[in-house]
PDB file of C-alpha atoms in Angstrom:
ATOM      1  CA  UNK L 287       0.076   0.119  -0.105  1.00 43.00           C
ATOM      2  CA  UNK L 288       1.579   3.334  -1.185  1.00 48.00           C
ATOM      3  CA  UNK L 289       1.571   6.251   1.508  1.00 53.00           C
ATOM      4  CA  UNK L 290      -0.134   9.481   0.581  1.00 49.00           C
ATOM      5  CA  UNK L 291       2.927  10.905  -1.150  1.00 55.00           C
ATOM      6  CA  UNK L 292       2.863   8.161  -3.612  1.00 58.00           C
ATOM      7  CA  UNK L 293      -0.978   8.908  -4.043  1.00 53.00           C
ATOM      8  CA  UNK L 294      -0.024  12.780  -4.443  1.00 52.00           C
ATOM      9  CA  UNK L 295       2.418  11.659  -7.444  1.00 55.00           C
ATOM     10  CA  UNK L 296      -0.259   9.476  -8.928  1.00 55.00           C
ATOM     11  CA  UNK L 297      -2.910  12.333  -8.578  1.00 52.00           C
ATOM     12  CA  UNK L 298      -0.630  14.643 -10.399  1.00 52.00           C
ATOM     13  CA  UNK L 299       0.022  12.137 -13.172  1.00 52.00           C
ATOM     14  CA  UNK L 300      -3.617  11.335 -13.490  1.00 51.00           C
ATOM     15  CA  UNK L 301      -4.833  14.894 -13.911  1.00 50.00           C
ATOM     16  CA  UNK L 302      -2.836  15.052 -17.241  1.00 43.00           C
ATOM     17  CA  UNK L 303      -4.454  11.815 -18.342  1.00 43.00           C
ATOM     18  CA  UNK L 304      -8.222  13.003 -17.441  1.00 46.00           C
ATOM     19  CA  UNK L 305     -10.319  13.537 -20.753  1.00 41.00           C
ATOM     20  CA  UNK L 306     -10.857  17.170 -19.695  1.00 46.00           C
ATOM     21  CA  UNK L 307      -7.259  17.928 -19.213  1.00 75.00           C
ATOM     22  CA  UNK L 308      -8.082  21.329 -17.541  1.00 79.00           C
ATOM     23  CA  UNK L 309      -4.580  22.512 -18.005  1.00 82.00           C
ATOM     24  CA  UNK L 310      -4.869  22.176 -21.837  1.00 84.00           C
ATOM     25  CA  UNK L 311      -8.241  23.793 -21.932  1.00 86.00           C
ATOM     26  CA  UNK L 312      -7.148  26.585 -19.678  1.00 87.00           C
ATOM     27  CA  UNK L 313      -4.193  27.200 -22.295  1.00 89.00           C
ATOM     28  CA  UNK L 314      -6.586  27.149 -25.056  1.00 90.00           C
ATOM     29  CA  UNK L 315      -8.826  29.673 -23.117  1.00 91.00           C
ATOM     30  CA  UNK L 316      -5.893  31.956 -22.695  1.00 92.00           C
ATOM     31  CA  UNK L 317      -5.029  31.942 -26.365  1.00 92.00           C
ATOM     32  CA  UNK L 318      -8.459  32.447 -27.322  1.00 91.00           C
ATOM     33  CA  UNK L 319      -9.314  35.286 -24.899  1.00 92.00           C
ATOM     34  CA  UNK L 320      -6.194  37.025 -25.777  1.00 92.00           C
ATOM     35  CA  UNK L 321      -7.111  37.187 -29.506  1.00 89.00           C
ATOM     36  CA  UNK L 322     -10.728  38.252 -28.647  1.00 90.00           C
ATOM     37  CA  UNK L 323      -9.639  41.034 -26.445  1.00 91.00           C
ATOM     38  CA  UNK L 324      -7.070  42.428 -29.224  1.00 89.00           C
ATOM     39  CA  UNK L 325      -9.696  41.977 -32.127  1.00 88.00           C
ATOM     40  CA  UNK L 326     -12.453  43.665 -30.062  1.00 90.00           C
ATOM     41  CA  UNK L 327     -10.311  46.552 -29.012  1.00 91.00           C
ATOM     42  CA  UNK L 328      -7.800  47.140 -31.708  1.00 89.00           C
ATOM     43  CA  UNK L 329     -10.258  49.125 -34.024  1.00 90.00           C
ATOM     44  CA  UNK L 330     -10.277  51.900 -31.298  1.00 90.00           C
ATOM     45  CA  UNK L 331      -6.412  52.406 -31.971  1.00 87.00           C
ATOM     46  CA  UNK L 332      -7.113  53.255 -35.642  1.00 89.00           C
ATOM     47  CA  UNK L 333      -4.514  51.004 -37.195  1.00 89.00           C
ATOM     48  CA  UNK L 334      -2.991  51.839 -40.445  1.00 90.00           C
ATOM     49  CA  UNK L 335      -3.510  49.266 -43.468  1.00 91.00           C
ATOM     50  CA  UNK L 336       0.226  47.874 -42.690  1.00 91.00           C
ATOM     51  CA  UNK L 337      -0.949  47.419 -39.054  1.00 90.00           C
ATOM     52  CA  UNK L 338      -4.044  45.480 -40.071  1.00 92.00           C
ATOM     53  CA  UNK L 339      -1.905  43.144 -42.206  1.00 92.00           C
ATOM     54  CA  UNK L 340       0.466  42.613 -39.226  1.00 90.00           C
ATOM     55  CA  UNK L 341      -2.660  41.907 -37.030  1.00 91.00           C
ATOM     56  CA  UNK L 342      -4.087  39.425 -39.603  1.00 91.00           C
ATOM     57  CA  UNK L 343      -0.966  37.697 -39.689  1.00 92.00           C
ATOM     58  CA  UNK L 344      -0.224  37.333 -35.925  1.00 91.00           C
ATOM     59  CA  UNK L 345      -3.994  36.259 -35.619  1.00 90.00           C
ATOM     60  CA  UNK L 346      -3.577  33.678 -38.088  1.00 91.00           C
ATOM     61  CA  UNK L 347      -0.559  32.121 -36.420  1.00 90.00           C
ATOM     62  CA  UNK L 348      -2.345  32.258 -33.189  1.00 89.00           C
ATOM     63  CA  UNK L 349      -5.314  30.290 -34.607  1.00 89.00           C
ATOM     64  CA  UNK L 350      -3.058  27.833 -36.151  1.00 90.00           C
ATOM     65  CA  UNK L 351      -1.493  27.199 -32.594  1.00 89.00           C
ATOM     66  CA  UNK L 352      -4.855  26.954 -31.139  1.00 88.00           C
ATOM     67  CA  UNK L 353      -5.893  24.498 -33.930  1.00 89.00           C
ATOM     68  CA  UNK L 354      -2.704  22.418 -33.501  1.00 86.00           C
ATOM     69  CA  UNK L 355      -3.591  21.921 -29.589  1.00 84.00           C
ATOM     70  CA  UNK L 356      -6.587  19.980 -30.864  1.00 84.00           C
ATOM     71  CA  UNK L 357      -4.366  17.747 -32.947  1.00 83.00           C
ATOM     72  CA  UNK L 358      -2.342  16.649 -30.056  1.00 76.00           C
ATOM     73  CA  UNK L 359      -3.620  13.532 -28.267  1.00 73.00           C
ATOM     74  CA  UNK L 360      -2.264  14.757 -25.010  1.00 66.00           C
ATOM     75  CA  UNK L 361      -1.988  11.099 -23.900  1.00 59.00           C
ATOM     76  CA  UNK L 362       1.266  11.788 -21.867  1.00 57.00           C
ATOM     77  CA  UNK L 363       2.030  14.374 -19.263  1.00 52.00           C
ATOM     78  CA  UNK L 364       3.263  17.496 -21.459  1.00 57.00           C
ATOM     79  CA  UNK L 365       4.904  18.776 -18.102  1.00 63.00           C
ATOM     80  CA  UNK L 366       6.816  21.848 -19.143  1.00 67.00           C
ATOM     81  CA  UNK L 367       5.209  21.670 -22.686  1.00 75.00           C
ATOM     82  CA  UNK L 368       2.315  23.546 -21.202  1.00 82.00           C
ATOM     83  CA  UNK L 369       4.391  26.648 -21.283  1.00 87.00           C
ATOM     84  CA  UNK L 370       3.538  26.627 -25.234  1.00 88.00           C
ATOM     85  CA  UNK L 371       0.295  28.590 -24.552  1.00 91.00           C
ATOM     86  CA  UNK L 372       1.728  31.660 -22.621  1.00 93.00           C
ATOM     87  CA  UNK L 373       4.796  31.326 -24.821  1.00 93.00           C
ATOM     88  CA  UNK L 374       2.478  31.952 -27.973  1.00 93.00           C
ATOM     89  CA  UNK L 375       0.809  34.945 -26.309  1.00 94.00           C
ATOM     90  CA  UNK L 376       4.027  36.527 -25.427  1.00 95.00           C
ATOM     91  CA  UNK L 377       5.389  36.155 -28.858  1.00 94.00           C
ATOM     92  CA  UNK L 378       2.142  37.316 -30.374  1.00 93.00           C
ATOM     93  CA  UNK L 379       2.228  40.577 -28.276  1.00 93.00           C
ATOM     94  CA  UNK L 380       5.688  41.051 -29.074  1.00 94.00           C
ATOM     95  CA  UNK L 381       5.062  40.937 -32.717  1.00 93.00           C
ATOM     96  CA  UNK L 382       2.152  43.287 -32.447  1.00 92.00           C
ATOM     97  CA  UNK L 383       4.540  45.910 -30.585  1.00 91.00           C
ATOM     98  CA  UNK L 384       7.643  45.516 -32.915  1.00 90.00           C
ATOM     99  CA  UNK L 385       5.990  45.147 -36.261  1.00 91.00           C
ATOM    100  CA  UNK L 386       2.989  47.704 -36.142  1.00 88.00           C
ATOM    101  CA  UNK L 387       3.819  51.288 -36.618  1.00 84.00           C
ATOM    102  CA  UNK L 388       1.662  52.232 -33.695  1.00 78.00           C
ATOM    103  CA  UNK L 389       3.443  49.773 -30.994  1.00 80.00           C
ATOM    104  CA  UNK L 390      -0.214  48.107 -30.688  1.00 88.00           C
ATOM    105  CA  UNK L 391       1.509  45.677 -28.482  1.00 87.00           C
ATOM    106  CA  UNK L 392       2.274  48.243 -25.708  1.00 89.00           C
ATOM    107  CA  UNK L 393      -1.641  48.565 -25.073  1.00 90.00           C
ATOM    108  CA  UNK L 394      -1.947  45.013 -23.998  1.00 92.00           C
ATOM    109  CA  UNK L 395       1.236  44.529 -21.779  1.00 92.00           C
ATOM    110  CA  UNK L 396      -1.208  43.513 -18.790  1.00 92.00           C
ATOM    111  CA  UNK L 397      -1.682  40.229 -20.366  1.00 94.00           C
ATOM    112  CA  UNK L 398       1.875  39.199 -19.472  1.00 95.00           C
ATOM    113  CA  UNK L 399       0.263  38.914 -15.862  1.00 95.00           C
ATOM    114  CA  UNK L 400      -2.278  36.286 -17.293  1.00 94.00           C
ATOM    115  CA  UNK L 401       0.593  34.348 -18.786  1.00 94.00           C
ATOM    116  CA  UNK L 402       2.268  34.037 -15.280  1.00 95.00           C
ATOM    117  CA  UNK L 403      -1.078  33.223 -13.516  1.00 94.00           C
ATOM    118  CA  UNK L 404      -1.354  30.365 -16.254  1.00 93.00           C
ATOM    119  CA  UNK L 405       2.146  28.983 -15.509  1.00 92.00           C
ATOM    120  CA  UNK L 406       1.531  29.176 -11.670  1.00 91.00           C
ATOM    121  CA  UNK L 407      -1.704  27.222 -11.798  1.00 89.00           C
ATOM    122  CA  UNK L 408      -1.087  24.785 -14.511  1.00 85.00           C
ATOM    123  CA  UNK L 409       2.547  24.210 -15.159  1.00 84.00           C
ATOM    124  CA  UNK L 410       5.317  22.539 -13.012  1.00 81.00           C
ATOM    125  CA  UNK L 411       6.947  24.449 -10.268  1.00 82.00           C
ATOM    126  CA  UNK L 412       9.714  26.887 -10.851  1.00 86.00           C
ATOM    127  CA  UNK L 413       8.451  27.393 -14.528  1.00 88.00           C
ATOM    128  CA  UNK L 414       7.608  30.909 -14.098  1.00 90.00           C
ATOM    129  CA  UNK L 415      11.443  31.708 -13.612  1.00 92.00           C
ATOM    130  CA  UNK L 416      11.847  29.944 -17.068  1.00 91.00           C
ATOM    131  CA  UNK L 417       9.163  31.841 -18.700  1.00 93.00           C
ATOM    132  CA  UNK L 418      11.240  35.008 -17.707  1.00 93.00           C
ATOM    133  CA  UNK L 419      13.579  34.461 -20.566  1.00 94.00           C
ATOM    134  CA  UNK L 420      11.067  35.135 -23.494  1.00 94.00           C
ATOM    135  CA  UNK L 421       8.811  37.330 -21.275  1.00 95.00           C
ATOM    136  CA  UNK L 422      11.383  40.032 -20.595  1.00 95.00           C
ATOM    137  CA  UNK L 423      12.401  40.650 -24.115  1.00 94.00           C
ATOM    138  CA  UNK L 424       8.919  40.106 -25.321  1.00 94.00           C
ATOM    139  CA  UNK L 425       7.773  42.839 -22.925  1.00 95.00           C
ATOM    140  CA  UNK L 426      10.379  45.160 -24.132  1.00 93.00           C
ATOM    141  CA  UNK L 427       9.375  44.267 -27.828  1.00 93.00           C
ATOM    142  CA  UNK L 428       5.601  44.659 -27.175  1.00 92.00           C
ATOM    143  CA  UNK L 429       6.313  48.302 -25.670  1.00 90.00           C
ATOM    144  CA  UNK L 430       8.583  48.939 -28.748  1.00 86.00           C
ATOM    145  CA  UNK L 431      10.796  51.599 -26.677  1.00 84.00           C
ATOM    146  CA  UNK L 432      13.259  51.420 -24.057  1.00 87.00           C
ATOM    147  CA  UNK L 433      13.446  54.400 -21.447  1.00 87.00           C
ATOM    148  CA  UNK L 434      13.519  54.750 -17.708  1.00 89.00           C
ATOM    149  CA  UNK L 435       9.603  54.657 -17.624  1.00 90.00           C
ATOM    150  CA  UNK L 436       9.914  51.093 -19.271  1.00 90.00           C
ATOM    151  CA  UNK L 437      12.815  49.931 -17.527  1.00 91.00           C
ATOM    152  CA  UNK L 438      10.710  50.809 -14.051  1.00 93.00           C
ATOM    153  CA  UNK L 439       7.684  49.247 -15.169  1.00 93.00           C
ATOM    154  CA  UNK L 440       9.499  46.005 -16.324  1.00 93.00           C
ATOM    155  CA  UNK L 441      11.277  45.719 -12.787  1.00 94.00           C
ATOM    156  CA  UNK L 442       7.852  46.046 -11.193  1.00 95.00           C
ATOM    157  CA  UNK L 443       6.327  43.682 -13.726  1.00 94.00           C
ATOM    158  CA  UNK L 444       9.001  40.754 -13.047  1.00 95.00           C
ATOM    159  CA  UNK L 445       8.437  41.171  -9.189  1.00 95.00           C
ATOM    160  CA  UNK L 446       4.744  40.807  -9.879  1.00 95.00           C
ATOM    161  CA  UNK L 447       5.094  37.798 -12.458  1.00 94.00           C
ATOM    162  CA  UNK L 448       7.547  35.792 -10.032  1.00 94.00           C
ATOM    163  CA  UNK L 449       5.453  36.299  -7.138  1.00 95.00           C
ATOM    164  CA  UNK L 450       1.996  35.553  -8.567  1.00 94.00           C
ATOM    165  CA  UNK L 451       3.408  32.467 -10.343  1.00 93.00           C
ATOM    166  CA  UNK L 452       5.122  31.040  -6.978  1.00 93.00           C
ATOM    167  CA  UNK L 453       2.246  31.798  -4.778  1.00 93.00           C
ATOM    168  CA  UNK L 454      -0.146  30.195  -7.094  1.00 92.00           C
ATOM    169  CA  UNK L 455       2.228  27.135  -7.608  1.00 89.00           C
ATOM    170  CA  UNK L 456       2.528  26.696  -3.944  1.00 90.00           C
ATOM    171  CA  UNK L 457      -1.391  26.930  -3.447  1.00 91.00           C
ATOM    172  CA  UNK L 458      -1.784  24.234  -6.088  1.00 85.00           C
ATOM    173  CA  UNK L 459       0.752  22.178  -4.552  1.00 85.00           C
ATOM    174  CA  UNK L 460      -1.013  22.409  -1.296  1.00 88.00           C
ATOM    175  CA  UNK L 461      -4.269  21.684  -2.956  1.00 84.00           C
ATOM    176  CA  UNK L 462      -2.840  18.399  -4.356  1.00 78.00           C
ATOM    177  CA  UNK L 463      -1.425  17.299  -1.136  1.00 81.00           C
ATOM    178  CA  UNK L 464      -4.607  17.839   0.804  1.00 83.00           C
ATOM    179  CA  UNK L 465      -6.644  15.734  -2.002  1.00 80.00           C
ATOM    180  CA  UNK L 466      -3.959  13.096  -1.890  1.00 78.00           C
ATOM    181  CA  UNK L 467      -4.374  12.923   1.835  1.00 81.00           C
ATOM    182  CA  UNK L 468      -8.273  12.574   1.703  1.00 82.00           C
ATOM    183  CA  UNK L 469      -7.912  10.169  -0.980  1.00 80.00           C
ATOM    184  CA  UNK L 470      -5.604   8.120   1.267  1.00 79.00           C
ATOM    185  CA  UNK L 471      -7.885   8.339   4.241  1.00 79.00           C
ATOM    186  CA  UNK L 472     -11.090   7.563   2.298  1.00 80.00           C
ATOM    187  CA  UNK L 473      -9.336   4.300   0.902  1.00 81.00           C
ATOM    188  CA  UNK L 474      -7.342   3.272   3.977  1.00 84.00           C
ATOM    189  CA  UNK L 475      -8.510   1.262   7.264  1.00 82.00           C
ATOM    190  CA  UNK L 476      -7.343   3.161  10.226  1.00 80.00           C
ATOM    191  CA  UNK L 477      -6.622   0.241  12.272  1.00 80.00           C
ATOM    192  CA  UNK L 478      -4.485  -1.897   9.945  1.00 79.00           C
ATOM    193  CA  UNK L 479      -3.339   0.887   7.333  1.00 79.00           C
ATOM    194  CA  UNK L 480      -4.305  -1.646   4.535  1.00 82.00           C
ATOM    195  CA  UNK L 481      -6.849  -0.658   1.759  1.00 80.00           C
ATOM    196  CA  UNK L 482     -10.652  -0.697   2.780  1.00 82.00           C
ATOM    197  CA  UNK L 483     -13.411  -2.010   0.680  1.00 81.00           C
ATOM    198  CA  UNK L 484     -13.524   1.221  -1.262  1.00 82.00           C
ATOM    199  CA  UNK L 485      -9.813   0.770  -2.322  1.00 81.00           C
ATOM    200  CA  UNK L 486     -10.826  -2.891  -3.262  1.00 80.00           C
ATOM    201  CA  UNK L 487     -13.506  -1.973  -5.647  1.00 81.00           C
ATOM    202  CA  UNK L 488     -11.349   0.584  -7.238  1.00 79.00           C
ATOM    203  CA  UNK L 489      -8.503  -1.884  -7.633  1.00 80.00           C
ATOM    204  CA  UNK L 490     -10.849  -4.458  -9.135  1.00 81.00           C
ATOM    205  CA  UNK L 491     -12.434  -1.853 -11.283  1.00 80.00           C
ATOM    206  CA  UNK L 492      -9.159  -0.846 -12.687  1.00 79.00           C
ATOM    207  CA  UNK L 493      -7.465  -4.600 -13.064  1.00 81.00           C
ATOM    208  CA  UNK L 494      -6.885  -6.005 -16.596  1.00 83.00           C
ATOM    209  CA  UNK L 495      -6.783  -9.471 -18.113  1.00 85.00           C
ATOM    210  CA  UNK L 496      -3.964 -11.244 -16.610  1.00 83.00           C
ATOM    211  CA  UNK L 497      -3.951  -9.412 -13.183  1.00 82.00           C
ATOM    212  CA  UNK L 498      -4.039 -11.773 -10.130  1.00 84.00           C
ATOM    213  CA  UNK L 499      -6.212 -11.283  -7.104  1.00 82.00           C
ATOM    214  CA  UNK L 500      -5.083 -12.913  -3.634  1.00 83.00           C
ATOM    215  CA  UNK L 501      -7.724 -13.492  -0.934  1.00 80.00           C
ATOM    216  CA  UNK L 502      -6.146 -14.035   2.724  1.00 80.00           C
ATOM    217  CA  UNK L 503      -8.344 -15.304   5.475  1.00 81.00           C
ATOM    218  CA  UNK L 504      -7.409 -15.452   9.384  1.00 82.00           C
ATOM    219  CA  UNK L 505      -8.340 -18.697  10.732  1.00 83.00           C
ATOM    220  CA  UNK L 506     -10.269 -18.755  14.064  1.00 82.00           C
ATOM    221  CA  UNK L 507      -9.935 -14.992  14.569  1.00 81.00           C
ATOM    222  CA  UNK L 508     -13.213 -15.014  16.253  1.00 83.00           C
ATOM    223  CA  UNK L 509     -11.784 -17.458  18.844  1.00 84.00           C
ATOM    224  CA  UNK L 510      -8.930 -15.151  19.504  1.00 83.00           C
ATOM    225  CA  UNK L 511     -11.503 -12.233  20.301  1.00 81.00           C
ATOM    226  CA  UNK L 512     -13.548 -14.507  22.512  1.00 83.00           C
ATOM    227  CA  UNK L 513     -10.537 -15.584  24.465  1.00 87.00           C
ATOM    228  CA  UNK L 514      -8.082 -12.976  24.658  1.00 84.00           C
ATOM    229  CA  UNK L 515     -10.330  -9.960  23.893  1.00 86.00           C
ATOM    230  CA  UNK L 516     -10.684  -7.384  21.139  1.00 84.00           C
ATOM    231  CA  UNK L 517      -7.558  -5.501  21.903  1.00 86.00           C
ATOM    232  CA  UNK L 518      -5.621  -8.592  21.350  1.00 84.00           C
ATOM    233  CA  UNK L 519      -7.629  -9.225  18.085  1.00 82.00           C
ATOM    234  CA  UNK L 520      -6.734  -5.585  16.915  1.00 83.00           C
ATOM    235  CA  UNK L 521      -3.302  -6.335  17.698  1.00 87.00           C
ATOM    236  CA  UNK L 522      -3.322  -9.321  15.389  1.00 84.00           C
ATOM    237  CA  UNK L 523      -4.971  -7.377  12.591  1.00 84.00           C
ATOM    238  CA  UNK L 524      -2.316  -4.397  12.874  1.00 83.00           C
ATOM    239  CA  UNK L 525       0.449  -7.065  12.572  1.00 84.00           C
ATOM    240  CA  UNK L 526      -1.223  -8.742   9.756  1.00 82.00           C
ATOM    241  CA  UNK L 527      -1.687  -5.311   8.024  1.00 79.00           C
ATOM    242  CA  UNK L 528       2.000  -4.643   8.834  1.00 82.00           C
ATOM    243  CA  UNK L 529       2.985  -7.782   6.975  1.00 81.00           C
ATOM    244  CA  UNK L 530       1.057  -6.991   3.963  1.00 77.00           C
ATOM    245  CA  UNK L 531       2.554  -3.657   3.646  1.00 73.00           C
TER     246      UNK L 531
END
């Protein structure tokens, strides 16, 4: 019988194999919402014809990335591969800032915060530090200028990004630990430490052809309780459970 830490590892692996795959859908939502925000608000900036061409090109690439995520089977944990979603957003905003005459990307610098929020919730720990490598130059390119004002804003932004990503990652880790503890408690007999009926039913349901089921019985156990008392019977059950573990 694995302890709760093993169940935590199994829980984190299983969440990638879930049909819903929340992390992937959250990444798709990040891409989609970024595109919708830009498309809905950019007409107010009165972009030039050249800017519209750049916007259309960037939007097309983002749509291709979004469509590509539906072609990936996601049958194995992508791990650090989840950073693809915020990376696509960062590169898109950097292109809007660098390639448009009006530096349109500078209007959407706040979306960088969403990228690091996504990383904190959906990616492995410390991924936020790795995302800084493209995020810092991407921020500068999106702003399309470098002066004291941008320098200060970037320093503040980096601090916010890292704190946000690390706090969210710590909270998610804590949530997974609590969930694993509750699962372990729900599936474990308190006296013996072995799996209970709920655990047995789950193991049988997940069994495959070729698996082996071993049934053990303690002979004359009622006689032990009747002659030596229930405390002695409990001790025997604990010893037997420790032997199985």
